[in-house]
Tab-separated table of C-alpha atoms and ligand atoms in Angstrom:
chain	number	residue	atom	x	y	z
A	52	MET	CA	24.219	-1.730	-15.486
A	53	LYS	CA	23.298	-3.236	-12.122
A	54	ARG	CA	19.903	-4.778	-11.478
A	55	THR	CA	17.888	-4.250	-8.295
A	56	ALA	CA	17.287	-7.558	-6.518
A	57	ILE	CA	14.879	-8.225	-3.659
A	58	LEU	CA	17.179	-9.423	-0.894
A	59	GLY	CA	14.606	-9.745	1.883
A	60	THR	CA	10.992	-9.025	2.777
A	61	GLY	CA	9.046	-8.629	6.029
A	62	HIS	CA	5.767	-7.402	7.408
A	63	TYR	CA	4.150	-6.558	10.708
A	64	VAL	CA	0.533	-5.989	11.703
A	65	PRO	CA	-0.591	-4.903	15.177
A	66	PRO	CA	-2.086	-7.724	17.253
A	67	ARG	CA	-5.528	-6.152	17.854
A	68	VAL	CA	-8.098	-7.706	15.477
A	69	VAL	CA	-11.206	-5.606	14.759
A	70	THR	CA	-14.003	-7.617	13.169
A	71	ASN	CA	-16.914	-6.316	11.122
A	72	GLN	CA	-19.136	-7.283	14.063
A	73	GLU	CA	-17.204	-4.861	16.274
A	74	LEU	CA	-17.793	-2.065	13.740
A	75	GLU	CA	-21.519	-2.898	13.797
A	76	LYS	CA	-21.509	-1.690	17.417
A	77	LEU	CA	-19.972	1.677	16.456
A	78	MET	CA	-21.948	2.573	13.332
A	79	ASP	CA	-24.944	1.644	11.210
A	80	THR	CA	-23.349	-1.101	9.138
A	81	THR	CA	-23.482	-4.878	8.800
A	82	ASP	CA	-20.951	-7.645	8.342
A	83	GLU	CA	-22.953	-8.708	5.284
A	84	TRP	CA	-22.703	-5.257	3.634
A	85	ILE	CA	-18.949	-5.009	4.249
A	86	VAL	CA	-18.177	-8.547	3.044
A	87	GLN	CA	-20.368	-8.263	-0.061
A	88	ARG	CA	-19.106	-4.839	-1.152
A	89	THR	CA	-15.433	-5.164	-0.178
A	90	GLY	CA	-14.457	-8.730	0.804
A	91	ILE	CA	-13.197	-7.459	4.188
A	92	ARG	CA	-13.985	-9.494	7.326
A	93	GLU	CA	-11.531	-7.974	9.797
A	94	ARG	CA	-8.659	-5.515	10.050
A	95	ARG	CA	-5.957	-4.627	12.603
A	96	PHE	CA	-5.936	-1.478	14.742
A	97	VAL	CA	-2.968	-0.244	16.781
A	98	ASP	CA	-3.050	0.252	20.527
A	99	PRO	CA	-2.671	3.825	21.837
A	100	GLY	CA	0.840	5.219	21.425
A	101	VAL	CA	1.726	3.098	18.395
A	102	GLY	CA	2.311	4.918	15.099
A	103	PRO	CA	3.514	3.978	11.616
A	104	ALA	CA	7.162	4.258	12.717
A	105	GLU	CA	6.665	1.505	15.313
A	106	LEU	CA	4.945	-0.758	12.751
A	107	ALA	CA	7.638	0.088	10.189
A	108	GLU	CA	10.422	-0.813	12.604
A	109	ASN	CA	9.048	-4.328	13.105
A	110	ALA	CA	8.544	-4.871	9.370
A	111	ALA	CA	11.999	-3.462	8.583
A	112	ARG	CA	13.781	-5.641	11.127
A	113	ALA	CA	12.006	-8.714	9.711
A	114	ALA	CA	13.043	-7.800	6.147
A	115	VAL	CA	16.676	-7.187	7.149
A	116	GLU	CA	16.745	-10.521	8.956
A	117	ASP	CA	15.189	-12.256	5.938
A	118	ALA	CA	18.004	-10.776	3.817
A	119	ALA	CA	20.561	-12.157	6.328
A	120	LEU	CA	21.933	-8.637	6.768
A	121	ARG	CA	22.419	-6.242	9.683
A	122	ILE	CA	20.716	-2.842	10.000
A	123	GLN	CA	24.156	-1.271	9.531
A	124	ASP	CA	24.325	-2.763	6.019
A	125	ILE	CA	21.465	-0.491	4.890
A	126	ASP	CA	22.613	2.737	3.229
A	127	PHE	CA	19.301	4.508	2.496
A	128	ILE	CA	15.704	4.433	3.760
A	129	ILE	CA	12.541	5.184	1.784
A	130	LEU	CA	9.226	5.088	3.641
A	131	ALA	CA	5.805	5.493	2.067
A	132	THR	CA	2.833	6.563	4.194
A	133	LEU	CA	-0.257	8.757	4.024
A	134	SER	CA	-0.600	8.646	7.804
A	135	PRO	CA	2.668	10.158	9.028
A	136	GLN	CA	3.840	9.793	12.628
A	137	HIS	CA	3.750	13.617	12.912
A	138	ASN	CA	3.201	16.437	10.424
A	139	PHE	CA	6.960	16.825	10.095
A	140	PRO	CA	9.702	15.605	9.985
A	141	GLY	CA	9.071	12.585	7.806
A	142	THR	CA	8.248	9.215	9.331
A	143	SER	CA	11.421	7.809	7.726
A	144	CYS	CA	13.445	9.909	10.216
A	145	PHE	CA	11.559	8.392	13.167
A	146	LEU	CA	12.090	4.942	11.682
A	147	GLN	CA	15.799	5.602	11.231
A	148	GLU	CA	16.035	6.656	14.903
A	149	LYS	CA	14.312	3.438	15.977
A	150	LEU	CA	16.624	1.332	13.853
A	151	GLY	CA	19.622	3.023	15.521
A	152	HIS	CA	21.346	3.862	12.245
A	153	PRO	CA	21.978	7.644	12.226
A	154	GLY	CA	23.527	9.415	9.253
A	155	ILE	CA	22.056	7.556	6.271
A	156	GLY	CA	19.519	9.352	4.073
A	157	ALA	CA	15.827	8.961	4.890
A	158	LEU	CA	13.067	9.908	2.451
A	159	ASP	CA	9.267	9.992	2.791
A	160	ILE	CA	6.954	9.273	-0.142
A	161	ARG	CA	3.433	10.716	-0.207
A	162	THR	CA	1.595	8.979	-3.012
A	163	GLN	CA	-0.955	7.075	-0.897
A	164	CYS	CA	-2.002	3.667	-2.278
A	165	THR	CA	0.806	3.660	-4.831
A	166	GLY	CA	3.381	4.832	-2.258
A	167	PHE	CA	5.192	1.523	-2.064
A	168	LEU	CA	5.535	1.254	-5.851
A	169	TYR	CA	6.776	4.843	-6.168
A	170	ALA	CA	9.281	4.053	-3.374
A	171	LEU	CA	10.337	0.858	-5.130
A	172	SER	CA	10.883	2.758	-8.365
A	173	ILE	CA	12.996	5.455	-6.699
A	174	ALA	CA	15.093	2.827	-4.917
A	175	ASP	CA	15.546	1.002	-8.221
A	176	GLN	CA	16.963	4.137	-9.877
A	177	PHE	CA	19.362	4.803	-6.971
A	178	ILE	CA	20.641	1.230	-7.090
A	179	LYS	CA	20.950	1.023	-10.877
A	180	THR	CA	23.013	4.211	-10.986
A	181	GLY	CA	25.295	2.908	-8.228
A	182	MET	CA	24.387	5.666	-5.761
A	183	TYR	CA	23.364	3.153	-3.067
A	184	GLN	CA	23.955	-0.580	-2.600
A	185	ARG	CA	21.244	-1.603	-0.156
A	186	ILE	CA	18.006	0.284	0.362
A	187	LEU	CA	15.254	-0.353	2.882
A	188	VAL	CA	11.836	0.367	1.364
A	189	VAL	CA	8.864	0.425	3.730
A	190	GLY	CA	5.129	1.034	3.465
A	191	ALA	CA	3.521	1.753	6.857
A	192	GLU	CA	0.080	3.030	7.808
A	193	VAL	CA	-1.972	3.774	10.879
A	194	HIS	CA	-5.495	4.568	9.683
A	195	SER	CA	-7.379	3.704	12.838
A	196	THR	CA	-6.517	6.976	14.601
A	197	GLY	CA	-7.759	9.062	11.655
A	198	ILE	CA	-11.060	7.600	10.484
A	199	ASP	CA	-14.579	8.579	11.496
A	200	LEU	CA	-15.799	5.474	13.318
A	201	SER	CA	-19.406	6.698	13.342
A	202	THR	CA	-22.223	6.232	10.815
A	203	ARG	CA	-21.209	9.523	9.143
A	204	GLY	CA	-17.855	8.036	8.107
A	205	ARG	CA	-18.922	4.447	7.504
A	206	ASP	CA	-18.223	4.365	3.745
A	207	VAL	CA	-14.528	4.997	4.439
A	208	ALA	CA	-14.096	3.659	7.977
A	209	VAL	CA	-14.977	0.047	7.200
A	210	LEU	CA	-12.304	-0.144	4.492
A	211	PHE	CA	-9.077	0.745	6.256
A	212	GLY	CA	-6.652	-1.016	8.597
A	213	ASP	CA	-3.171	-0.618	10.073
A	214	GLY	CA	0.034	-2.442	9.123
A	215	ALA	CA	3.502	-2.273	7.587
A	216	GLY	CA	5.569	-4.152	5.023
A	217	ALA	CA	9.202	-3.820	3.962
A	218	PHE	CA	11.683	-4.886	1.280
A	219	VAL	CA	15.472	-4.797	1.418
A	220	LEU	CA	16.711	-4.100	-2.101
A	221	GLY	CA	20.278	-4.580	-3.263
A	222	ALA	CA	22.515	-4.310	-6.325
A	223	SER	CA	22.867	-7.498	-8.343
A	224	ASP	CA	24.867	-8.495	-11.430
A	225	ASP	CA	22.284	-11.074	-12.503
A	226	PRO	CA	20.502	-9.534	-15.524
A	227	ASN	CA	17.610	-12.004	-15.248
A	228	ARG	CA	16.556	-11.285	-11.675
A	229	GLY	CA	15.093	-8.354	-9.802
A	230	ILE	CA	12.994	-5.341	-10.760
A	231	LEU	CA	12.440	-5.445	-14.530
A	232	SER	CA	10.543	-2.152	-14.785
A	233	THR	CA	8.349	0.302	-12.910
A	234	HIS	CA	5.603	2.558	-14.301
A	235	LEU	CA	4.329	5.599	-12.397
A	236	HIS	CA	1.320	7.807	-13.142
A	237	ALA	CA	-0.805	10.522	-11.538
A	238	ASP	CA	-3.770	12.744	-12.451
A	239	GLY	CA	-4.258	15.582	-9.969
A	240	ARG	CA	-7.561	16.624	-11.552
A	241	PHE	CA	-9.102	13.935	-9.349
A	242	ALA	CA	-7.205	14.776	-6.155
A	243	ARG	CA	-10.425	15.609	-4.298
A	244	ASP	CA	-12.106	12.265	-5.055
A	245	LEU	CA	-10.212	10.729	-2.151
A	246	TRP	CA	-8.525	13.152	0.176
A	247	LEU	CA	-7.996	14.421	3.683
A	248	GLU	CA	-8.558	18.174	3.542
A	249	ALA	CA	-7.475	19.352	6.973
A	250	PRO	CA	-5.191	20.218	8.602
A	251	GLY	CA	-3.903	22.074	5.558
A	252	SER	CA	-1.323	24.832	5.164
A	253	VAL	CA	-3.735	26.599	2.828
A	254	PHE	CA	-5.927	27.381	5.861
A	255	GLN	CA	-5.192	30.028	8.492
A	256	PRO	CA	-5.124	28.472	11.015
A	257	ARG	CA	-4.468	25.046	9.576
A	258	MET	CA	-7.131	23.408	11.701
A	259	THR	CA	-10.200	24.837	13.449
A	260	VAL	CA	-12.830	23.409	15.744
A	261	GLU	CA	-15.346	23.884	12.879
A	262	MET	CA	-13.236	21.706	10.583
A	263	VAL	CA	-13.286	18.972	13.187
A	264	THR	CA	-17.046	19.353	13.707
A	265	GLU	CA	-17.685	19.248	9.950
A	266	GLY	CA	-15.533	16.120	9.650
A	267	LYS	CA	-12.899	17.722	7.419
A	268	CYS	CA	-10.255	16.041	9.551
A	269	TYR	CA	-11.414	12.666	8.169
A	270	PRO	CA	-10.808	11.206	4.702
A	271	GLN	CA	-13.571	11.929	2.174
A	272	MET	CA	-14.139	9.649	-0.781
A	273	ASN	CA	-16.237	9.537	-3.918
A	274	GLY	CA	-16.352	5.755	-3.643
A	275	LYS	CA	-18.107	4.934	-6.916
A	276	LYS	CA	-15.797	7.122	-8.995
A	277	VAL	CA	-12.680	5.758	-7.313
A	278	PHE	CA	-13.988	2.237	-7.864
A	279	THR	CA	-14.666	2.628	-11.597
A	280	SER	CA	-11.376	4.466	-12.169
A	281	ALA	CA	-9.450	1.713	-10.371
A	282	VAL	CA	-11.093	-1.007	-12.452
A	283	LYS	CA	-10.025	0.864	-15.611
A	284	LYS	CA	-6.500	1.800	-14.564
A	285	PHE	CA	-5.344	-1.527	-13.074
A	286	PRO	CA	-5.480	-3.399	-16.415
A	287	GLU	CA	-3.995	-0.407	-18.258
A	288	VAL	CA	-0.932	-0.104	-16.033
A	289	MET	CA	-0.384	-3.886	-15.903
A	290	ARG	CA	-0.507	-4.074	-19.708
A	291	GLU	CA	2.042	-1.259	-19.828
A	292	ALA	CA	4.448	-3.349	-17.723
A	293	LEU	CA	3.861	-6.461	-19.868
A	294	VAL	CA	4.406	-4.613	-23.155
A	295	SER	CA	7.522	-2.850	-21.920
A	296	ASN	CA	9.075	-6.219	-20.986
A	297	LYS	CA	7.701	-8.152	-23.998
A	298	LYS	CA	5.853	-10.540	-21.676
A	299	SER	CA	2.358	-11.954	-21.955
A	300	LYS	CA	-0.158	-12.030	-19.105
A	301	ASP	CA	0.335	-15.829	-18.975
A	302	ASP	CA	4.092	-15.428	-18.320
A	303	VAL	CA	3.285	-13.882	-14.933
A	304	ASP	CA	3.275	-16.417	-12.076
A	305	LEU	CA	1.563	-14.218	-9.492
A	306	TYR	CA	-0.331	-10.926	-9.521
A	307	ILE	CA	-0.350	-8.832	-6.336
A	308	LEU	CA	-2.620	-5.810	-6.575
A	309	HIS	CA	-3.069	-3.114	-3.971
A	310	GLN	CA	-5.718	-4.454	-1.595
A	311	ALA	CA	-8.334	-1.698	-1.958
A	312	ASN	CA	-11.432	-3.811	-2.459
A	313	LEU	CA	-11.686	-7.487	-3.419
A	314	ARG	CA	-14.269	-6.601	-6.080
A	315	ILE	CA	-11.797	-4.233	-7.757
A	316	VAL	CA	-9.164	-6.976	-7.994
A	317	GLN	CA	-11.719	-9.474	-9.295
A	318	ALA	CA	-13.027	-7.014	-11.890
A	319	ALA	CA	-9.494	-6.226	-13.100
A	320	ALA	CA	-8.741	-9.958	-13.391
A	321	ASP	CA	-11.947	-10.536	-15.378
A	322	LEU	CA	-11.271	-7.623	-17.719
A	323	MET	CA	-7.800	-8.981	-18.480
A	324	GLU	CA	-9.121	-12.558	-18.674
A	325	ILE	CA	-6.648	-13.803	-16.092
A	326	PRO	CA	-7.748	-16.610	-13.725
A	327	GLN	CA	-8.555	-15.370	-10.186
A	328	GLU	CA	-6.179	-18.043	-8.778
A	329	LYS	CA	-3.248	-16.060	-10.165
A	330	PHE	CA	-4.037	-13.208	-7.757
A	331	PHE	CA	-2.936	-13.195	-4.118
A	332	ASN	CA	-5.423	-11.450	-1.823
A	333	ASN	CA	-5.442	-10.925	1.929
A	334	ILE	CA	-7.838	-7.959	2.208
A	335	GLU	CA	-10.241	-10.281	4.034
A	336	ARG	CA	-7.959	-10.150	7.108
A	337	TYR	CA	-6.365	-6.690	6.936
A	338	GLY	CA	-8.667	-4.353	5.005
A	339	ASN	CA	-6.994	-1.649	2.941
A	340	THR	CA	-3.612	-0.693	4.442
A	341	THR	CA	-2.746	1.684	1.534
A	342	ALA	CA	1.062	1.943	1.164
A	343	ALA	CA	1.554	-1.196	3.260
A	344	SER	CA	-0.815	-3.496	1.389
A	345	ILE	CA	1.504	-4.648	-1.419
A	346	PRO	CA	4.554	-5.481	0.742
A	347	ILE	CA	2.358	-7.223	3.354
A	348	ALA	CA	0.673	-9.312	0.639
A	349	PHE	CA	4.013	-10.002	-1.048
A	350	ASN	CA	5.593	-11.264	2.161
A	351	GLU	CA	2.587	-13.418	3.019
A	352	ALA	CA	2.553	-14.869	-0.511
A	353	LYS	CA	6.257	-15.670	-0.184
A	354	GLN	CA	5.744	-17.296	3.215
A	355	ALA	CA	2.859	-19.338	1.781
A	356	GLY	CA	5.115	-20.646	-1.003
A	357	ARG	CA	3.230	-18.704	-3.701
A	358	ILE	CA	6.423	-16.854	-4.765
A	359	LYS	CA	9.466	-18.965	-5.566
A	360	ASN	CA	12.878	-18.220	-7.013
A	361	GLY	CA	12.596	-17.420	-10.693
A	362	ASP	CA	8.895	-16.475	-10.532
A	363	LEU	CA	7.635	-13.463	-12.467
A	364	VAL	CA	5.526	-11.241	-10.188
A	365	MET	CA	3.323	-8.305	-11.187
A	366	LEU	CA	2.631	-5.561	-8.642
A	367	ALA	CA	0.055	-2.844	-9.339
A	368	ALA	CA	-1.739	-0.120	-7.418
A	369	PHE	CA	-4.333	2.606	-7.841
A	370	GLY	CA	-5.548	5.203	-5.378
A	371	SER	CA	-5.745	8.735	-4.061
A	372	GLY	CA	-4.131	11.408	-6.201
A	373	TYR	CA	-5.226	9.785	-8.463
A	374	THR	CA	-2.032	7.845	-8.695
A	375	TRP	CA	-1.514	4.467	-10.317
A	376	ALA	CA	1.585	2.350	-10.860
A	377	SER	CA	2.962	-1.094	-11.644
A	378	ALA	CA	6.200	-3.016	-11.247
A	379	LEU	CA	7.243	-6.274	-12.863
A	380	LEU	CA	9.899	-8.291	-11.099
A	381	ARG	CA	11.662	-11.634	-11.313
A	382	MET	CA	12.459	-13.291	-7.980
B	45	UT7	O1	-7.225	2.408	-1.937
B	45	UT7	C1	-8.034	2.920	-2.965
B	45	UT7	C2	-9.079	3.729	-2.397
B	45	UT7	N1	-10.355	3.220	-2.129
B	45	UT7	C3	-11.053	2.411	-2.919
B	45	UT7	O2	-10.583	1.820	-3.845
B	45	UT7	C4	-12.514	2.294	-2.625
B	45	UT7	C5	-13.301	2.354	-3.886
B	45	UT7	N2	-14.726	2.301	-3.652
B	45	UT7	C6	-15.342	1.225	-3.106
B	45	UT7	O3	-14.715	0.249	-2.764
B	45	UT7	C7	-16.838	1.262	-2.994
B	45	UT7	O4	-17.342	2.393	-3.645
B	45	UT7	C8	-17.348	1.229	-1.527
B	45	UT7	C9	-17.071	-0.129	-0.920
B	45	UT7	C10	-16.713	2.315	-0.703
B	45	UT7	C11	-18.874	1.449	-1.503
B	45	UT7	O5	-19.499	0.480	-2.279
B	45	UT7	P1	-20.644	0.881	-3.321
B	45	UT7	O6	-21.145	-0.369	-3.884
B	45	UT7	O7	-20.043	1.879	-4.269
B	45	UT7	O8	-21.734	1.519	-2.390
B	45	UT7	P2	-22.346	3.005	-2.428
B	45	UT7	O9	-21.326	4.014	-2.068
B	45	UT7	O10	-23.094	3.174	-3.713
B	45	UT7	O11	-23.377	2.909	-1.276
B	45	UT7	C12	-24.524	2.070	-1.368
B	45	UT7	C13	-25.346	2.241	-0.128
B	45	UT7	C14	-25.641	3.696	0.205
B	45	UT7	O12	-26.931	3.759	0.743
B	45	UT7	P3	-28.180	4.220	-0.172
B	45	UT7	O13	-27.838	5.613	-0.642
B	45	UT7	O14	-28.252	3.236	-1.288
B	45	UT7	O15	-29.332	4.164	0.758
B	45	UT7	C15	-24.637	4.008	1.307
B	45	UT7	O16	-25.089	5.011	2.158
B	45	UT7	O17	-24.629	1.719	1.000
B	45	UT7	C16	-24.559	2.712	2.027
B	45	UT7	N3	-23.303	2.520	2.767
B	45	UT7	C17	-23.194	1.616	3.753
B	45	UT7	N4	-24.077	0.763	4.298
B	45	UT7	C18	-23.640	-0.033	5.292
B	45	UT7	C19	-22.116	3.120	2.603
B	45	UT7	N5	-21.215	2.653	3.469
B	45	UT7	C20	-21.864	1.705	4.204
B	45	UT7	C21	-21.479	0.854	5.261
B	45	UT7	N6	-22.397	0.011	5.767
B	45	UT7	N7	-20.222	0.852	5.749
């Protein structure tokens, strides 16, 4: 059977930097609180008129170039986002239009923070079965247009930022390289611990002025519960990947965890007794970019020389749904 190799990676973040000090002017918060509780110092926000499809296009073109391919060599697109360009059709269709490659399949994934790993897993199955040869997998988010930038929404608003990351995956005959395994989980009993209630098709009409006034159009989060669940699930799902590949935690050269909160990553590392240096973090500069955080971090780690050919890399995520997932891959 074919293996799924990572042929190229890319990322793009909008140029506008928003520091914690800027947020201090909008809401009752402090740089000190944000840094201490989350590790975030700044994030990127898009300019008006820019959506996830625009960010995705830049990341995708960078990944295709990194793979030394042309857009026309791609035969399927999977895009993960919780902040779609429009309610429908999927953002992957808008991305496909921008890439100028009509006709190939385009699929949206809606599993929030684990979106990129779910997308990676689906692409892996398509490639291993021979259905597609080269798949573009993208995580892209624009949070800044959908968060409550007032004191009411401060617990959520200070966490999130905009950005996109992309992989080009391709079929390989090398049994020692590529995606070794993926592990996907969800528990819908906790769906309301981190969710965006409205607009919703369950409501008639889907959105009312009252919903806006009450703040139901903004994400709501039970921060403490999400935090403790993440700290528990990250080690669990990483161990699952290690056991399934008969690897030890020391075999892994680099750990890249979804950038939700620096304290979550540090707690997971401590629980597994893995040195912090083995984790690549960039939440300080981008905040939490949900589906985009893993591919952005991966590409930055690669550019910084932290991922080399032959390295074993662990990816893991936890978030809204709840969903949690991991992937172990050999570069
Ligand atoms: O992608 C995955 C999804 N998200 C996450 O993984 C986030 C998980 N949760 C967290 O990261 C943390 O729960 C937060 C960073 C959101 C909050 O940290 P915490 O240590 O759990 O703080 P808290 O919610 O217990 O709030 C402590 C205090 C409260 O004030 P009182 O009740 O003690 O007076 C909050 O009102 O901090 C207050 N607070 C803030 N203060 C300044 C909440 N947000 C802010 C803020 N600035 N932005």
